[in-house]
PDB file of C-alpha atoms in Angstrom:
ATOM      1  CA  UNK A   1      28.241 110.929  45.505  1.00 58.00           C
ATOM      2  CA  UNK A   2      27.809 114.948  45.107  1.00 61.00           C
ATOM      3  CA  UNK A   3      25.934 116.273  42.785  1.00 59.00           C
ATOM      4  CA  UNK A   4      28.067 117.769  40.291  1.00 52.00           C
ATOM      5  CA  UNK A   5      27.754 121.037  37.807  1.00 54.00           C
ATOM      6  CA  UNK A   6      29.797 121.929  35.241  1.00 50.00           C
ATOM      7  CA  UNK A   7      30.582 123.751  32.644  1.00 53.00           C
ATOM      8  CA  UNK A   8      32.859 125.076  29.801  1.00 54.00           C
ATOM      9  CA  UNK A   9      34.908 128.681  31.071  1.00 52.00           C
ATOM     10  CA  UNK A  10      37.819 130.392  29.505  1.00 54.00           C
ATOM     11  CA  UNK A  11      41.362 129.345  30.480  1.00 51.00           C
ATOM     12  CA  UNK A  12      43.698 132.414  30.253  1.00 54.00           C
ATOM     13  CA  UNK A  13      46.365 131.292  27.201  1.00 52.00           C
ATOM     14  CA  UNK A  14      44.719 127.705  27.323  1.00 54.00           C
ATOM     15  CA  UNK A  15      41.210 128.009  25.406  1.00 53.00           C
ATOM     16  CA  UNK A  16      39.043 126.851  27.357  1.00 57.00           C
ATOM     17  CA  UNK A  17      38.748 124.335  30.454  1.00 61.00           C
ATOM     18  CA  UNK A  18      36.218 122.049  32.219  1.00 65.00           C
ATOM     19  CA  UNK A  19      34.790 123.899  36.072  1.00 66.00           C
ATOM     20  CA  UNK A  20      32.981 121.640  38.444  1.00 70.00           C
ATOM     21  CA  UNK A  21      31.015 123.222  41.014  1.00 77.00           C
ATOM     22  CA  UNK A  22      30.034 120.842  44.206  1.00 81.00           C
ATOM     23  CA  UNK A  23      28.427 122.174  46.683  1.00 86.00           C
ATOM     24  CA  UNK A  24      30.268 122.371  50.246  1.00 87.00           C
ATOM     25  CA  UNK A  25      28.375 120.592  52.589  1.00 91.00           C
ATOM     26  CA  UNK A  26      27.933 117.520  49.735  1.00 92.00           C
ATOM     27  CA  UNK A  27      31.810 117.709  49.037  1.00 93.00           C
ATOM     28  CA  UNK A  28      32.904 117.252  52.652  1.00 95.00           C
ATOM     29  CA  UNK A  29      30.540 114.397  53.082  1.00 95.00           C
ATOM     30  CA  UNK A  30      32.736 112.956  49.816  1.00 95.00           C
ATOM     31  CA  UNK A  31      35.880 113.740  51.182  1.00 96.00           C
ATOM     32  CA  UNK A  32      34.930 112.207  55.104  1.00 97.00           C
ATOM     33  CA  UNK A  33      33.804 108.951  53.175  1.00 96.00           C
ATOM     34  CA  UNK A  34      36.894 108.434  51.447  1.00 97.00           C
ATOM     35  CA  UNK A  35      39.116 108.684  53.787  1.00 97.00           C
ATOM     36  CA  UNK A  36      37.014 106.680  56.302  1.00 97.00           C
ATOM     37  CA  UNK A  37      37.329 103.913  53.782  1.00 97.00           C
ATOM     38  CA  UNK A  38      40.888 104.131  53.601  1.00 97.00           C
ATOM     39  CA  UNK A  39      41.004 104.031  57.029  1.00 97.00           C
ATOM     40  CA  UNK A  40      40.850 107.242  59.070  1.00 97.00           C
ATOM     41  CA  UNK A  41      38.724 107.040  62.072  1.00 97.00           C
ATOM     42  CA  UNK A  42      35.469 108.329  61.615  1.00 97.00           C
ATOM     43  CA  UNK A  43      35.401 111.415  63.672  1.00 97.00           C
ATOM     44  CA  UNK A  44      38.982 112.564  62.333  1.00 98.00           C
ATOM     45  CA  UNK A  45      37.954 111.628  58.985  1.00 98.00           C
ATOM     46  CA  UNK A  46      35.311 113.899  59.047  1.00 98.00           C
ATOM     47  CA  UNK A  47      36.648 116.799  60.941  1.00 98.00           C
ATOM     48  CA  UNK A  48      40.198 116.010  58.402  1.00 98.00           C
ATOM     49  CA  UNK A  49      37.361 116.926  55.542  1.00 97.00           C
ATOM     50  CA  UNK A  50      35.720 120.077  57.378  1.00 97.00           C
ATOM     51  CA  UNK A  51      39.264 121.551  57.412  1.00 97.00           C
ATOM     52  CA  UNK A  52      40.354 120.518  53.575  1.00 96.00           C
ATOM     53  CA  UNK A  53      36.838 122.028  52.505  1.00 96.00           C
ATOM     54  CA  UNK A  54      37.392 124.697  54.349  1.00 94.00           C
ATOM     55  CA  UNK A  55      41.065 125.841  52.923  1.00 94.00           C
ATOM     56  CA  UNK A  56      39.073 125.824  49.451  1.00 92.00           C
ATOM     57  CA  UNK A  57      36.458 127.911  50.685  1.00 91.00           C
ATOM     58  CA  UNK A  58      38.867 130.087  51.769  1.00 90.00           C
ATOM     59  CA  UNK A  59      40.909 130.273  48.810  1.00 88.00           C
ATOM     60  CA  UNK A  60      43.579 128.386  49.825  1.00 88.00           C
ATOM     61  CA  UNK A  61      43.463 125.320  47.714  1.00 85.00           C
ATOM     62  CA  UNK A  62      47.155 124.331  48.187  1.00 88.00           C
ATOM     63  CA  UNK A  63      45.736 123.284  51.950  1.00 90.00           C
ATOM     64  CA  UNK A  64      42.252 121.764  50.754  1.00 93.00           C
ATOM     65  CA  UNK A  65      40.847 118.620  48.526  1.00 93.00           C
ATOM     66  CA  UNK A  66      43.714 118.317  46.107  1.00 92.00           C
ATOM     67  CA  UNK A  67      45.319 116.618  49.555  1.00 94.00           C
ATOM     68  CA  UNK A  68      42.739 114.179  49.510  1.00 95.00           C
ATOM     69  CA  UNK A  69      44.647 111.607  46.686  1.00 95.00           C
ATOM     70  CA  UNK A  70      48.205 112.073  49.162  1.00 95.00           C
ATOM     71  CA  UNK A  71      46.189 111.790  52.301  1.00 96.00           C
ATOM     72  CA  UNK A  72      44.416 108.164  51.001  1.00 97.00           C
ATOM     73  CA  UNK A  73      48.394 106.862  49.731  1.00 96.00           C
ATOM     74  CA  UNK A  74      49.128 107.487  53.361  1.00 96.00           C
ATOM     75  CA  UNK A  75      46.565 105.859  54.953  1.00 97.00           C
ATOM     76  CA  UNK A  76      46.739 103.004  52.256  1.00 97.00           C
ATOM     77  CA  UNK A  77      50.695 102.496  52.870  1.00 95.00           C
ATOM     78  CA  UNK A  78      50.951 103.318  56.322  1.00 95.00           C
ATOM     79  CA  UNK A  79      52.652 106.408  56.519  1.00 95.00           C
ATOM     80  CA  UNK A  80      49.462 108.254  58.300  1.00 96.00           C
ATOM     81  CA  UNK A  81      48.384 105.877  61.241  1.00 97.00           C
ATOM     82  CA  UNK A  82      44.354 105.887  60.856  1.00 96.00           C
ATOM     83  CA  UNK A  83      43.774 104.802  63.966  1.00 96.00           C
ATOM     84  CA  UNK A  84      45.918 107.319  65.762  1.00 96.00           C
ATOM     85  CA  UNK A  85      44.729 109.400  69.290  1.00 96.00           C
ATOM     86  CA  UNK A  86      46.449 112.320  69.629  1.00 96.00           C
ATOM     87  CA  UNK A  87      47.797 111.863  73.730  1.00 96.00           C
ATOM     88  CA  UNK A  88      49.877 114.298  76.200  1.00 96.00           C
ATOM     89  CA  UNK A  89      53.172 113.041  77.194  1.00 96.00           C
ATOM     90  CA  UNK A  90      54.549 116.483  78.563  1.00 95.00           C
ATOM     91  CA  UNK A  91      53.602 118.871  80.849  1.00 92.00           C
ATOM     92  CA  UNK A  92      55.689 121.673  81.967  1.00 90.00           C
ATOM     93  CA  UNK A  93      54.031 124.485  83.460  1.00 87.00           C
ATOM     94  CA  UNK A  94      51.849 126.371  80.917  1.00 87.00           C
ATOM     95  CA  UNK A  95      53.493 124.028  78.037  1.00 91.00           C
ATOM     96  CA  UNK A  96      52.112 120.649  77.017  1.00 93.00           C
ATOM     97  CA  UNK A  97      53.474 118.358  74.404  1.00 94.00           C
ATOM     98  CA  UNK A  98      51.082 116.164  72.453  1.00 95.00           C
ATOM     99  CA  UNK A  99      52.120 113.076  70.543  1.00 96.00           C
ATOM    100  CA  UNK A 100      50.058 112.705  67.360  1.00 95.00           C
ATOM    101  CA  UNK A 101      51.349 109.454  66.929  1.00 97.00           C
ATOM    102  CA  UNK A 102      51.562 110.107  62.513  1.00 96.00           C
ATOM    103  CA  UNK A 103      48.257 110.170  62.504  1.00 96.00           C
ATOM    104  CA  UNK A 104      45.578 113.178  60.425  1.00 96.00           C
ATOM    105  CA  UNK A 105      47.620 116.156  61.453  1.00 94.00           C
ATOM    106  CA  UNK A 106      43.789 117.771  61.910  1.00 96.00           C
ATOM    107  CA  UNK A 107      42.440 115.973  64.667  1.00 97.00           C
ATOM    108  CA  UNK A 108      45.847 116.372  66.325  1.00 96.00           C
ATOM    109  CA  UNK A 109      46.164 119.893  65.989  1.00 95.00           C
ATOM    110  CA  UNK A 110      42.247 120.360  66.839  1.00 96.00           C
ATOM    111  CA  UNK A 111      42.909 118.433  69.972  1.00 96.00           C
ATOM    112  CA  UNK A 112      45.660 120.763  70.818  1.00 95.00           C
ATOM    113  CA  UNK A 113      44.109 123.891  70.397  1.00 95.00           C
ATOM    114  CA  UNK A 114      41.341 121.949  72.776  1.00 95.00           C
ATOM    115  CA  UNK A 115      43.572 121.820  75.106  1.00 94.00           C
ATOM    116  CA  UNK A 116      45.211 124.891  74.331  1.00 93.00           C
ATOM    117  CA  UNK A 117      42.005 126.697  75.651  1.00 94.00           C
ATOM    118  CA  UNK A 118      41.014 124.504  78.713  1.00 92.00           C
ATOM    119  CA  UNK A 119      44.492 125.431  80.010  1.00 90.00           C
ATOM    120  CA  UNK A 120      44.840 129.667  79.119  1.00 90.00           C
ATOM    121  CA  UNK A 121      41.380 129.273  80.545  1.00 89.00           C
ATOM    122  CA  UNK A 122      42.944 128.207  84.202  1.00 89.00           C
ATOM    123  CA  UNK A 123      45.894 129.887  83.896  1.00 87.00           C
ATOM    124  CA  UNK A 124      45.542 132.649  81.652  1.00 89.00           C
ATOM    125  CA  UNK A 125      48.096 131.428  78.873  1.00 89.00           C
ATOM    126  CA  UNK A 126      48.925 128.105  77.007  1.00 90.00           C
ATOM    127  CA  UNK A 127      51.626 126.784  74.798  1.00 91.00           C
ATOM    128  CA  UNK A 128      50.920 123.478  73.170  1.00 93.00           C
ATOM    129  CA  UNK A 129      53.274 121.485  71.221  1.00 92.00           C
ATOM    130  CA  UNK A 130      52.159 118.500  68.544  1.00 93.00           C
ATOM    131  CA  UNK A 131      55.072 116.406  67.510  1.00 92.00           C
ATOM    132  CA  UNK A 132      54.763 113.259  65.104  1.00 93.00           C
ATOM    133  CA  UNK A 133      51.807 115.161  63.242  1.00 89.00           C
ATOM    134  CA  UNK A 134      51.457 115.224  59.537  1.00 88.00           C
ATOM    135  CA  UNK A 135      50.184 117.878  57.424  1.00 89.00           C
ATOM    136  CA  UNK A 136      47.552 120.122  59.708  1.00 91.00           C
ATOM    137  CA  UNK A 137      45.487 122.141  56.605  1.00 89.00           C
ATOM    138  CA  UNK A 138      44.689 125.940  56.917  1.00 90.00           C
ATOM    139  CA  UNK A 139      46.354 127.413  60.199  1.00 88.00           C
ATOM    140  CA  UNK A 140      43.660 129.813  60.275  1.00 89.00           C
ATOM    141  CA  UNK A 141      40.789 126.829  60.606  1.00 92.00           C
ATOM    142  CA  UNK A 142      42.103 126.644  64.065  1.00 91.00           C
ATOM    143  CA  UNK A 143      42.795 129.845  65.264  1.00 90.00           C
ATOM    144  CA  UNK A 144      38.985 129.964  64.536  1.00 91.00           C
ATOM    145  CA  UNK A 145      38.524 127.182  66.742  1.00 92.00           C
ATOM    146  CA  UNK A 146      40.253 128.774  69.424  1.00 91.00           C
ATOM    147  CA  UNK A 147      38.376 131.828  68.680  1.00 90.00           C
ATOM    148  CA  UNK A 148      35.099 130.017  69.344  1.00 91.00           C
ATOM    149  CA  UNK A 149      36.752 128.380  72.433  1.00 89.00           C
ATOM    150  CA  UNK A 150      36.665 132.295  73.643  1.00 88.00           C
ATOM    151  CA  UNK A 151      40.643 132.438  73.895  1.00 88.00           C
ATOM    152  CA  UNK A 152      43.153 133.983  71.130  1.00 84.00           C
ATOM    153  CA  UNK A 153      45.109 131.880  69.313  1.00 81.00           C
ATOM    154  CA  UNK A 154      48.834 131.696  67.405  1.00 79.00           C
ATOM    155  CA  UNK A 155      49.470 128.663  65.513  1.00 76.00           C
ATOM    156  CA  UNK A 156      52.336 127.908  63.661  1.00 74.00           C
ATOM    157  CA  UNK A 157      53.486 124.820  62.656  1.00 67.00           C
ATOM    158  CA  UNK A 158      56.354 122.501  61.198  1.00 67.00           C
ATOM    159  CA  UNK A 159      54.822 119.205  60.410  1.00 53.00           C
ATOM    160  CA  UNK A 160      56.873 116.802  58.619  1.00 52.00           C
ATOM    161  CA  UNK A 161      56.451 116.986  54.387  1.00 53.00           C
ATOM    162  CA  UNK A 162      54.612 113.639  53.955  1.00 49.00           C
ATOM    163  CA  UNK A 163      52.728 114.926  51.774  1.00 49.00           C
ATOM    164  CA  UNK A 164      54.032 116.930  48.960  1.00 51.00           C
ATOM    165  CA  UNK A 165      52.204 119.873  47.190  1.00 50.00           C
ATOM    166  CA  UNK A 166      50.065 118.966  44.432  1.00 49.00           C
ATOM    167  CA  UNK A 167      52.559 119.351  41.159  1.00 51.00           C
ATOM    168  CA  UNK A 168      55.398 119.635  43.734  1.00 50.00           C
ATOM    169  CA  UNK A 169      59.020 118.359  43.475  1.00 51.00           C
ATOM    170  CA  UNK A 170      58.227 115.849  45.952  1.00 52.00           C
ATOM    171  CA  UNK A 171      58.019 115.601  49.978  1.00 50.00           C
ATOM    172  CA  UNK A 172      59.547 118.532  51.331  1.00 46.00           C
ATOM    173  CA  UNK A 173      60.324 120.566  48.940  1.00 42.00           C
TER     174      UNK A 173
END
């Protein structure tokens, strides 16, 4: 379990609220356990909770932990497949197509920009395509990744709204 600080700051118009402060590394370890235990494969559990923690970091919350509570319903009812391998069906040319099989839109999209980099590396460009994905996180997490990879990277995205926004109308919206 992290360790957990907290303490009493003022709420604009509210009084005053409750803060918890975790520490990164010790929340991502959290977040990788749960959603092992709900079922997530252990590698895409953990790299699902690199990218969550990550979106928080970065300021986008709407992307990080608060995901966590949808992400474990999903995995619990069936609508994310935990034991999902992201696998190419398509090639054509300099464009692949990658079936995520409704698995941790993270590891799917990771793989892609994996392959994404192997292939502009060969040929000089790449265009990958992830269908049946669910929610991917922060974009930029992976444009980072294909950063590192040593190639530049655009990803956009239109996974399906399985999981709604935190507060949200519902799926979709």
């Amino acid at each position: 379990m992290p360790k957990v600080t907290s303490a009493a700051v003022p709420v604009r118009g509210c009084g005053s609220g409750l803060v918890a402060v975790v520490a990164g590394h010790e929340l991502t370890a959290f977040v990788g356990a749960a959603l092992e235990a709900a079922g997530a494969r252990p590698a895409d559990a953990e790299l699902t909770a690199e990218v969550l923690v990550a979106a928080d970091l970065a300021g986008a919350a709407r992307h990080g932990v608060v995901r966590l509570l949808p992400y474990v319903r999903g995995l619990w009812g069936g609508t994310i497949n935990g034991g999902a391998r992201p696998e190419i069906v398509r090639r054509y040319g300099d464009v692949t197509v990658i079936d995520a099989h409704h698995g941790l839109g993270q590891p799917a999209l990771a793989f892609a920009v994996d392959r994404a980099v192997e292939q502009a590396r060969v040929r000089g460009a790449a265009a990958v395509s992830v269908q049946h994905s669910r929610h991917v996180g922060i974009t930029a997490w992976y444009v980072g990744r294909a950063a590192r990879g040593g190639a530049f990277g655009v990803i956009t995205t239109r996974a399906a709204g399985s999981v709604g926004v935190w507060g949200g109308l519902g799926r979709g919206r």
